[in-house]
Short mmCIF file of C-alpha atoms and ligand atoms in Angstrom, two decimals:
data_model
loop_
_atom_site.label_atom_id
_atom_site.label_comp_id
_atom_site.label_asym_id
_atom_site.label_seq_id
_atom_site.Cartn_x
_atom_site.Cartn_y
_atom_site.Cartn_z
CA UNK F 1 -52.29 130.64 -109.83
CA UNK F 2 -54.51 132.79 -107.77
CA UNK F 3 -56.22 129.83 -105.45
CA UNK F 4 -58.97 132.19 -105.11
CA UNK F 5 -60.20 132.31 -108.79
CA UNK F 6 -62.01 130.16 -110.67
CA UNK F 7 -60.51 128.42 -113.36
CA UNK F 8 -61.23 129.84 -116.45
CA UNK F 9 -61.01 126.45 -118.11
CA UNK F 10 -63.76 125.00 -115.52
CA UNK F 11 -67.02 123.85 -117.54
CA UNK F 12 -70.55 125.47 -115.54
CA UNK F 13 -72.02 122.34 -114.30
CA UNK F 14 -75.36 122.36 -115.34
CA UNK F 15 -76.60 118.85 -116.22
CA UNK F 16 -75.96 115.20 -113.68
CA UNK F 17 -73.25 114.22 -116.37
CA UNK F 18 -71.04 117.32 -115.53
CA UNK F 19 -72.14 117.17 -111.83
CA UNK F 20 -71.47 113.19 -112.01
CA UNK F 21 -68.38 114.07 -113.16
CA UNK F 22 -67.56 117.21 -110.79
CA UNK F 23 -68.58 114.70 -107.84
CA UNK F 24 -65.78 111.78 -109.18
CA UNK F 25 -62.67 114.26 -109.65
CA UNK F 26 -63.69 116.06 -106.20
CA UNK F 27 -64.13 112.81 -104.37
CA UNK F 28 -60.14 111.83 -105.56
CA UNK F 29 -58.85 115.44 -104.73
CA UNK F 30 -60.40 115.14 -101.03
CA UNK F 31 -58.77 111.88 -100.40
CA UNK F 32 -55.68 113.24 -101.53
CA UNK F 33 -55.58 116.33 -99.21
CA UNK F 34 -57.04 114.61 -96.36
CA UNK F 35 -55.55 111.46 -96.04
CA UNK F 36 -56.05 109.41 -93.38
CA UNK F 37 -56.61 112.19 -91.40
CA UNK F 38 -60.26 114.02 -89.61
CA UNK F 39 -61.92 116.78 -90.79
CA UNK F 40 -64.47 118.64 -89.00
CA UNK F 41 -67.69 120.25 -90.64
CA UNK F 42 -70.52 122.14 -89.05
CA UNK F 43 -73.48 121.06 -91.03
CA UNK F 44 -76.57 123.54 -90.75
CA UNK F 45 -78.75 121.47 -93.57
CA UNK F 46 -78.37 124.82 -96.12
CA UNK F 47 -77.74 123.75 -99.49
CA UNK F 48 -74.16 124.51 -99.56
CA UNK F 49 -72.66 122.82 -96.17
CA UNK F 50 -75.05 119.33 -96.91
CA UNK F 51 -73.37 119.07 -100.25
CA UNK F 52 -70.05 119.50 -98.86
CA UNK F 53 -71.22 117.00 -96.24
CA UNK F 54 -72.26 114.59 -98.86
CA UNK F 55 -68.80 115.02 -101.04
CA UNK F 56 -66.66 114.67 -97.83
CA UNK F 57 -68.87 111.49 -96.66
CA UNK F 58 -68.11 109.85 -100.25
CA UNK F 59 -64.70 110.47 -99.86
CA UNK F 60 -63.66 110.19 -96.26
CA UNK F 61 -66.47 108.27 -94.81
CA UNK F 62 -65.97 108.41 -91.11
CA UNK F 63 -63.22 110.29 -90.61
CA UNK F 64 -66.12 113.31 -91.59
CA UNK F 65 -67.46 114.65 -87.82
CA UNK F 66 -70.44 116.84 -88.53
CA UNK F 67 -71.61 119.11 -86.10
CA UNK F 68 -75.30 120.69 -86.70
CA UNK F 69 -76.13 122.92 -83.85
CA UNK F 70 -79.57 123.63 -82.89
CA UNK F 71 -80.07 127.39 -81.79
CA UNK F 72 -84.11 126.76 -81.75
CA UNK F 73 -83.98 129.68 -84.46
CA UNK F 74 -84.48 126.87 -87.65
CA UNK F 75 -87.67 126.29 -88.85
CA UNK F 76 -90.36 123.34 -88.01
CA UNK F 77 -89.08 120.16 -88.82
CA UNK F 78 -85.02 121.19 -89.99
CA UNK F 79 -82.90 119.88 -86.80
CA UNK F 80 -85.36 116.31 -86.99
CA UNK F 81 -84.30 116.68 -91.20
CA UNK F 82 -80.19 116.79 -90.83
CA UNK F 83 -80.15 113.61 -88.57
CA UNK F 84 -82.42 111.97 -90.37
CA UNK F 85 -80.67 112.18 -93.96
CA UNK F 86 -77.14 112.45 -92.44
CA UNK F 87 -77.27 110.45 -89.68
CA UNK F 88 -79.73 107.71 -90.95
CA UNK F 89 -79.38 107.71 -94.85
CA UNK F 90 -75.97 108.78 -95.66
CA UNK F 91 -74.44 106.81 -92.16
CA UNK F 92 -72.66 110.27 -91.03
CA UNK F 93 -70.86 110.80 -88.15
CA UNK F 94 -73.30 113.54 -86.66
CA UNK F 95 -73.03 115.22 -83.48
CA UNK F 96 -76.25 116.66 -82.71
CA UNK F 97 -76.52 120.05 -80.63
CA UNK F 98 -79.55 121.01 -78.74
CA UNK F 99 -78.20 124.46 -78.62
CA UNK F 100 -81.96 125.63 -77.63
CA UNK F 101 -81.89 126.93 -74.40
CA UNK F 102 -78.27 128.58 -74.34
CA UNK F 103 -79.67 130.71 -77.45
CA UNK F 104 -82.63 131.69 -76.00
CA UNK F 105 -81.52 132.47 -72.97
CA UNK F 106 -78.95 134.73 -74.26
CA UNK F 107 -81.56 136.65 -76.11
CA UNK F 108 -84.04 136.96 -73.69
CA UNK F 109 -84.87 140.44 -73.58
CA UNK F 110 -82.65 141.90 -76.28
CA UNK F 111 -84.54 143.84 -79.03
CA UNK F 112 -82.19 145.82 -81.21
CA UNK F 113 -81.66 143.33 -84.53
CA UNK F 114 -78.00 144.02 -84.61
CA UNK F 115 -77.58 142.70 -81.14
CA UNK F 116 -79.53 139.96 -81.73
CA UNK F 117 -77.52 138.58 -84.82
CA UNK F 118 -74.32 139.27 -82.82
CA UNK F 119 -74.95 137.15 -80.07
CA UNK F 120 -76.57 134.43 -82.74
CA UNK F 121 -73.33 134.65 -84.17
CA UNK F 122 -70.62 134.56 -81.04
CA UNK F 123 -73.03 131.93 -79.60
CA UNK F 124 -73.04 129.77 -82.54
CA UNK F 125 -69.04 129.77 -82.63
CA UNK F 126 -68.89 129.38 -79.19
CA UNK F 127 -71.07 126.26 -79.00
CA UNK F 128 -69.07 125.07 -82.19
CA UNK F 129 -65.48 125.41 -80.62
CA UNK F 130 -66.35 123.82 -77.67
CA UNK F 131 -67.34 120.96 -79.55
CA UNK F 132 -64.85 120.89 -81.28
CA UNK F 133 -62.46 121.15 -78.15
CA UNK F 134 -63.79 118.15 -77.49
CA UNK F 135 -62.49 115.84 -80.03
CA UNK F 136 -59.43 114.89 -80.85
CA UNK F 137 -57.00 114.32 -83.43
CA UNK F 138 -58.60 116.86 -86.16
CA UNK F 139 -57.07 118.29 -88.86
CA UNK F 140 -59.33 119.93 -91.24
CA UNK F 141 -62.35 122.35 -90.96
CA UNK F 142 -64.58 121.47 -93.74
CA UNK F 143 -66.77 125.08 -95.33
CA UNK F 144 -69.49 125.20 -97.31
CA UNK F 145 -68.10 128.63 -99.37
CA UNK F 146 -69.44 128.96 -102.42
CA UNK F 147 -67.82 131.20 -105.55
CA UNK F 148 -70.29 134.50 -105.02
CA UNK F 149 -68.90 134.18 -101.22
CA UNK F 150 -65.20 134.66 -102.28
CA UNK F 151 -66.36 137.71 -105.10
CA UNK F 152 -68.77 139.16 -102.22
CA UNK F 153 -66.21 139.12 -99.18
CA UNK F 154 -62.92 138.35 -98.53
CA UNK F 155 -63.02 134.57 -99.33
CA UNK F 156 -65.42 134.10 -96.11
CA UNK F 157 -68.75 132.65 -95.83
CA UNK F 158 -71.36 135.42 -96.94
CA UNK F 159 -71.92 138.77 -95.31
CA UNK F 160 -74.17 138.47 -92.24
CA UNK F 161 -74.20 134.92 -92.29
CA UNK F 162 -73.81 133.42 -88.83
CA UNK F 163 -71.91 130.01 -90.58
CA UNK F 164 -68.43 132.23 -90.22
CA UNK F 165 -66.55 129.73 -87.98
CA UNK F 166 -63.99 129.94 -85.35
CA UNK F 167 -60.38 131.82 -86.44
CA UNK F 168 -58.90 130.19 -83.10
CA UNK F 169 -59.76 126.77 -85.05
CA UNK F 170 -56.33 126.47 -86.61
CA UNK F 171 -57.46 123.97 -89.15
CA UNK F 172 -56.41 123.76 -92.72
CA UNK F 173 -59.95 124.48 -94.30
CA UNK F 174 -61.63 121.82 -97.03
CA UNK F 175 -63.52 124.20 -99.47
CA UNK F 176 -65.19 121.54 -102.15
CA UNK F 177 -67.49 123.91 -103.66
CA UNK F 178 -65.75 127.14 -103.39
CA UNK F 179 -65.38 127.25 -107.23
CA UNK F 180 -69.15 126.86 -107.47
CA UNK F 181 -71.91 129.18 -108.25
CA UNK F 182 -75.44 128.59 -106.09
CA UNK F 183 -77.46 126.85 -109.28
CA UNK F 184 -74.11 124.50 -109.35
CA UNK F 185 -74.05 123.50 -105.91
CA UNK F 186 -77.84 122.80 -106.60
CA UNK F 187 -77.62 120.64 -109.87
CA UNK F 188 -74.56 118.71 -107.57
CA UNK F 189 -76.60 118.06 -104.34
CA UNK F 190 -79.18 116.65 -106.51
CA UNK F 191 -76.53 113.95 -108.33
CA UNK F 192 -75.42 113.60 -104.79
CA UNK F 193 -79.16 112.28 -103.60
CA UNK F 194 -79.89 114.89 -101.33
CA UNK F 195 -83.50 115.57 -101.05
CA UNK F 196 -85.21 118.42 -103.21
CA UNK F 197 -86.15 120.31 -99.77
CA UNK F 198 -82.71 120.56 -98.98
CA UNK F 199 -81.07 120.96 -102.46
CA UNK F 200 -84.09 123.69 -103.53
CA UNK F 201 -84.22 125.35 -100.04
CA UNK F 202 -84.73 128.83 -100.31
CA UNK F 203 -82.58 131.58 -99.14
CA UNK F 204 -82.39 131.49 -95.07
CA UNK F 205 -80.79 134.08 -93.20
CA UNK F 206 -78.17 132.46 -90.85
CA UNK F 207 -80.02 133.74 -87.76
CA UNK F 208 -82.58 131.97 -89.05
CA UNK F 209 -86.09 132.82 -87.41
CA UNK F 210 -84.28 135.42 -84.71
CA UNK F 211 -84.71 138.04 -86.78
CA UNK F 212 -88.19 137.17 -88.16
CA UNK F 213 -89.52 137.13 -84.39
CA UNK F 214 -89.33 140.85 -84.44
CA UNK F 215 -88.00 142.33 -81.40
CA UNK F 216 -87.14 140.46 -78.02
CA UNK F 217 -87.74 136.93 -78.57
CA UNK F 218 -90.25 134.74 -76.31
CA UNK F 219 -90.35 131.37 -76.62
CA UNK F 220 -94.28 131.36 -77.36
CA UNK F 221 -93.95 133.99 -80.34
CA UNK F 222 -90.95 132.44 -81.89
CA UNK F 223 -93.52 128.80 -81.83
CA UNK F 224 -95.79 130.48 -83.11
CA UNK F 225 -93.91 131.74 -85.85
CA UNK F 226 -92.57 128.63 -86.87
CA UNK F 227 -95.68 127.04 -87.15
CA UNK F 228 -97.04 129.94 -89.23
CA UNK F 229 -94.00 129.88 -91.13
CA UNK F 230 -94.74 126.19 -91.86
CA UNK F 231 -97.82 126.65 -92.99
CA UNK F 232 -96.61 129.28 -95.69
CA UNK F 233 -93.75 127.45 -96.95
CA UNK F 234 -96.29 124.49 -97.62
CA UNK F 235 -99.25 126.44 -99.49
CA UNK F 236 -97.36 129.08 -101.03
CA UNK F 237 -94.61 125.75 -102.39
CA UNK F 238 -97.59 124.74 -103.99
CA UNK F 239 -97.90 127.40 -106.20
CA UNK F 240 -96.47 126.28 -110.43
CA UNK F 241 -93.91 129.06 -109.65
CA UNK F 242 -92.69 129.60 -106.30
CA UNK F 243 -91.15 133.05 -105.28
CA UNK F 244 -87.51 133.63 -104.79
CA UNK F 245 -88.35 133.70 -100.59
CA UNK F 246 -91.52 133.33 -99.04
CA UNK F 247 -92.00 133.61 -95.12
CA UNK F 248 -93.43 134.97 -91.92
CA UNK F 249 -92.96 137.77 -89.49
CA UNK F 250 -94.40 138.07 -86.57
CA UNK F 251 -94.23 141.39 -84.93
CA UNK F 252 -93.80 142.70 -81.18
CA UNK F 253 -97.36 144.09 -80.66
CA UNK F 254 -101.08 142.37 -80.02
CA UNK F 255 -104.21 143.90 -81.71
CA UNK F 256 -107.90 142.85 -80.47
CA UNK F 257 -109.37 139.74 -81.34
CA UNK F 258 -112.69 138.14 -80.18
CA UNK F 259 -112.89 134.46 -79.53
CA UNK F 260 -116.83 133.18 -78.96
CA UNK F 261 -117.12 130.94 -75.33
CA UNK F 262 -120.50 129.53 -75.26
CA UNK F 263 -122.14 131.87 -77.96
CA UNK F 264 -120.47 134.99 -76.29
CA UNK F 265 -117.96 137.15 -77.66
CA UNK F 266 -115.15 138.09 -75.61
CA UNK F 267 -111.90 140.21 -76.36
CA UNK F 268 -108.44 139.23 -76.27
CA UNK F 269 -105.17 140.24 -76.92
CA UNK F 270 -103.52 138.62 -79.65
CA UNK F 271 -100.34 138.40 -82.05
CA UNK F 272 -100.39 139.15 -85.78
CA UNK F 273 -98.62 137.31 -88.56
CA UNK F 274 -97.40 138.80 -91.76
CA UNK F 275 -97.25 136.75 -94.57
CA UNK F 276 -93.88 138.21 -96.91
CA UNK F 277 -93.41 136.69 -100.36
CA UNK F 278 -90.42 137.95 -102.96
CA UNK F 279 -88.72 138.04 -106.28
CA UNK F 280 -85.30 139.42 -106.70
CA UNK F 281 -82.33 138.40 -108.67
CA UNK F 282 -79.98 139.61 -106.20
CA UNK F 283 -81.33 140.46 -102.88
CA UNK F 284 -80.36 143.80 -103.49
CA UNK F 285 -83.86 144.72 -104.94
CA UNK F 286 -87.32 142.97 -104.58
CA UNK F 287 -90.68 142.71 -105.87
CA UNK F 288 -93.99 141.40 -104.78
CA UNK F 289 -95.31 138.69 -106.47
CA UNK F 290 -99.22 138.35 -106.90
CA UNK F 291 -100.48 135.47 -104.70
CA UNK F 292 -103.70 134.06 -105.49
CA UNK F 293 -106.61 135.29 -102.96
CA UNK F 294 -107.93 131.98 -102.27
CA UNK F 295 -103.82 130.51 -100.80
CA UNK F 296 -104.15 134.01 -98.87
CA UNK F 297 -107.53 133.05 -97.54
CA UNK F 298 -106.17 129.17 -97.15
CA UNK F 299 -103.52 130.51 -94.98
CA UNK F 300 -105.24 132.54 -92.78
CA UNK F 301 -107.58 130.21 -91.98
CA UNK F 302 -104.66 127.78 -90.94
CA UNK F 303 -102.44 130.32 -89.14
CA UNK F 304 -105.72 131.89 -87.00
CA UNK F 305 -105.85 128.74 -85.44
CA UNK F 306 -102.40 128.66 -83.19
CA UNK F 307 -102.29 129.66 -80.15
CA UNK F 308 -102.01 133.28 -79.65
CA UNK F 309 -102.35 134.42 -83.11
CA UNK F 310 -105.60 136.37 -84.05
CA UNK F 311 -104.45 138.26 -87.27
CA UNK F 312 -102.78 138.00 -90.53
CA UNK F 313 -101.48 140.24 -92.84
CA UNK F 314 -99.50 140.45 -96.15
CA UNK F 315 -97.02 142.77 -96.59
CA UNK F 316 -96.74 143.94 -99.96
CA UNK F 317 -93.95 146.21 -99.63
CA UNK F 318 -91.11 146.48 -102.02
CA UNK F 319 -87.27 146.44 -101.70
CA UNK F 320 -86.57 149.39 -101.63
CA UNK F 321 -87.87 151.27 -99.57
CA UNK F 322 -88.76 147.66 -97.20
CA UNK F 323 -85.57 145.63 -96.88
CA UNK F 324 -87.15 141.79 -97.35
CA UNK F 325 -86.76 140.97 -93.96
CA UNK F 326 -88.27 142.96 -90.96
CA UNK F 327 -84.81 143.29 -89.02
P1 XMP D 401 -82.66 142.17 -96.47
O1 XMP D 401 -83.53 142.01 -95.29
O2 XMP D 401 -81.34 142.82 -96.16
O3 XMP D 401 -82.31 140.69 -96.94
O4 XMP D 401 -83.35 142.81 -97.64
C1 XMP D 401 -81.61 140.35 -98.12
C2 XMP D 401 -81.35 138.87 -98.10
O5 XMP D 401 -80.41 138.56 -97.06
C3 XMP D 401 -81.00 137.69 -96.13
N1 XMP D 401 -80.58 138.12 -94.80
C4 XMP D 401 -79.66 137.50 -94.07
N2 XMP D 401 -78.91 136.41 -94.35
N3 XMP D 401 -77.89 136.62 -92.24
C5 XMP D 401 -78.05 135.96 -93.40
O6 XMP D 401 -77.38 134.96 -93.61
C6 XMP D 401 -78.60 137.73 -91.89
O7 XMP D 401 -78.43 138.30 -90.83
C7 XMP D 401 -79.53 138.19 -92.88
N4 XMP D 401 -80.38 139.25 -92.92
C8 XMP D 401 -81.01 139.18 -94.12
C9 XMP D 401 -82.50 137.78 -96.33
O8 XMP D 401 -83.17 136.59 -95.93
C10 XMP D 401 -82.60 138.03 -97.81
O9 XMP D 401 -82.51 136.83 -98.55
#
């Protein structure tokens, strides 16, 4: 049997029963591979590594070592959400990684987008191994690989994404969901009590908001784009039907503003956000959604006020010829 391929006798999971179910026969087959033994699991709070989390904690309780590594690239309020449903609601063994400086450090001053995702990436397995080196006795590397990883690549996490762990780990891997499509792993994390804004998160690119702060990162740009990028997430989830992704940019360049100090104007140089909201299917084309003038109008009014922002646009460009993010 290819160990690769679905089985073609496996049900889609698409109601709490089957995921209920799923959950039960997984739970037995990971305490029959692992044992008595440790496995190791880097946990970045995406949809597909918290459910594996969950699953493993069910099964193996703490003999599960999560590792969630802060790069200072994840939006407002994510590292403070992994501890706090890991850590204090499901009782996991978390190692928390303030990651923040290293990262940013390392990036100071690079612009070009490829380099910036490859040193998000070698950074991210370099923080990961050496926490790793650190512990002792483990045997397995827990993955959050999902079916559409294993038809897209070679059986590894998804293109880009920066999750790709260590090959020098010589670990037997744990793969849970690997059989799973996306809306499966969704319908399971909610059976599994994980909270909608983790289970319904939308898409995040692995170098999270690195390549969103377009061009060399600075620490006051990429602040300001995460509180921006809070602000969107909240008024345009309000909306009866959410788009597919919905975020910020925020661009290398200032524009005028004028702020008024004692009832007289004076010019300054400011940053621009741009608001970016999409449907797609695949990723491999988008379209615009409408989005009502008045949440435009709400937004701006919010995202004018921090620090060193004085403009906002939405960018209504499709995919092609615009790829849907701006690096
Ligand atoms: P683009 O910008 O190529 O984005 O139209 C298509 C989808 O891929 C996501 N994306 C990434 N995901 N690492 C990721 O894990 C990356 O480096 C990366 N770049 C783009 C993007 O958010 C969109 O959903």
């Amino acid at each position: 049997m290819d160990q690769n391929k679905r089985p073609e006798t496996m049900e889609r999971i698409t109601t709490p029963e089957l995921a209920e179910s799923f959950i039960a026969k997984q739970i037995e087959a990971l305490k029959a591979q692992i044992g008595d033994k440790k496995v190791l699991l880097a946990l970045s709070g995406g949809v597909d590594s918290s459910v594996v989390a969950a699953l493993l904690i069910k099964a193996v309780g703490d003999q599960l070592v999560c590792v969630h590594v802060n790069h200072g690239l994840l939006r407002k309020g994510e590292p403070e959400q992994v501890v706090r449903v890991f850590r204090e609601e499901l009782g996991a063994n978390l190692i928390y990684v303030d990651a923040v400086d290293r990262f940013l450090d390392k990036l100071a001053g690079v612009s070009d987008p490829e380099t910036k995702r490859k040193i998000i990436g070698k950074e991210f397995i370099d923080v990961f191994a050496e926490e790793a080196s650190k512990l002792e006795g483990i045997s397995f590397l827990g993955q959050g690989t999902i079916y559409p990883d294993i038809l897209e690549s070679d059986g590894v996490k998804a293109h880009h994404n920066v999750g790709g762990l260590p090959e020098e780990l010589n670990f037997e891997l744990v793969e849970p969901v690997k059989f799973l499509y996306k809306d499966e792993v969704r319908v399971v994390g909610k059976a599994l009590g994980l909270p909608d804004s983790m289970v319904y998160r939308q898409p995040f690119p692995g170098p999270g908001l690195g390549v969103r702060c377009v061009g060399a990162i600075t620490r006051d740009r990429l602040e300001a784009l995460r509180e921006a990028d809070a602000i969107v997430r909240e008024e345009i989830g309000k909306l009866p039907e959410t788009p597919w992704q919905y975020f910020c940019s925020i661009p290398d360049f200032q524009s005028t503003g004028i702020k008024y100090v004692d009832g007289k104007g004076q010019r300054y140089m400011g940053w621009a956000v741009v608001i970016r909201a999409v449907n797609t299917v695949d990723a491999v084309t988008a379209t615009v959604p409408e989005i009502p003038f008045d949440v435009l109008c709400c937004m701006r009014d919010q995202i004018v006020k921090i620090p060193g922002i004085n403009r906002v646009l939405w960018d209504i460009s499709e995919k092609p010829v615009a790829t849907i993010e701006w690096e």
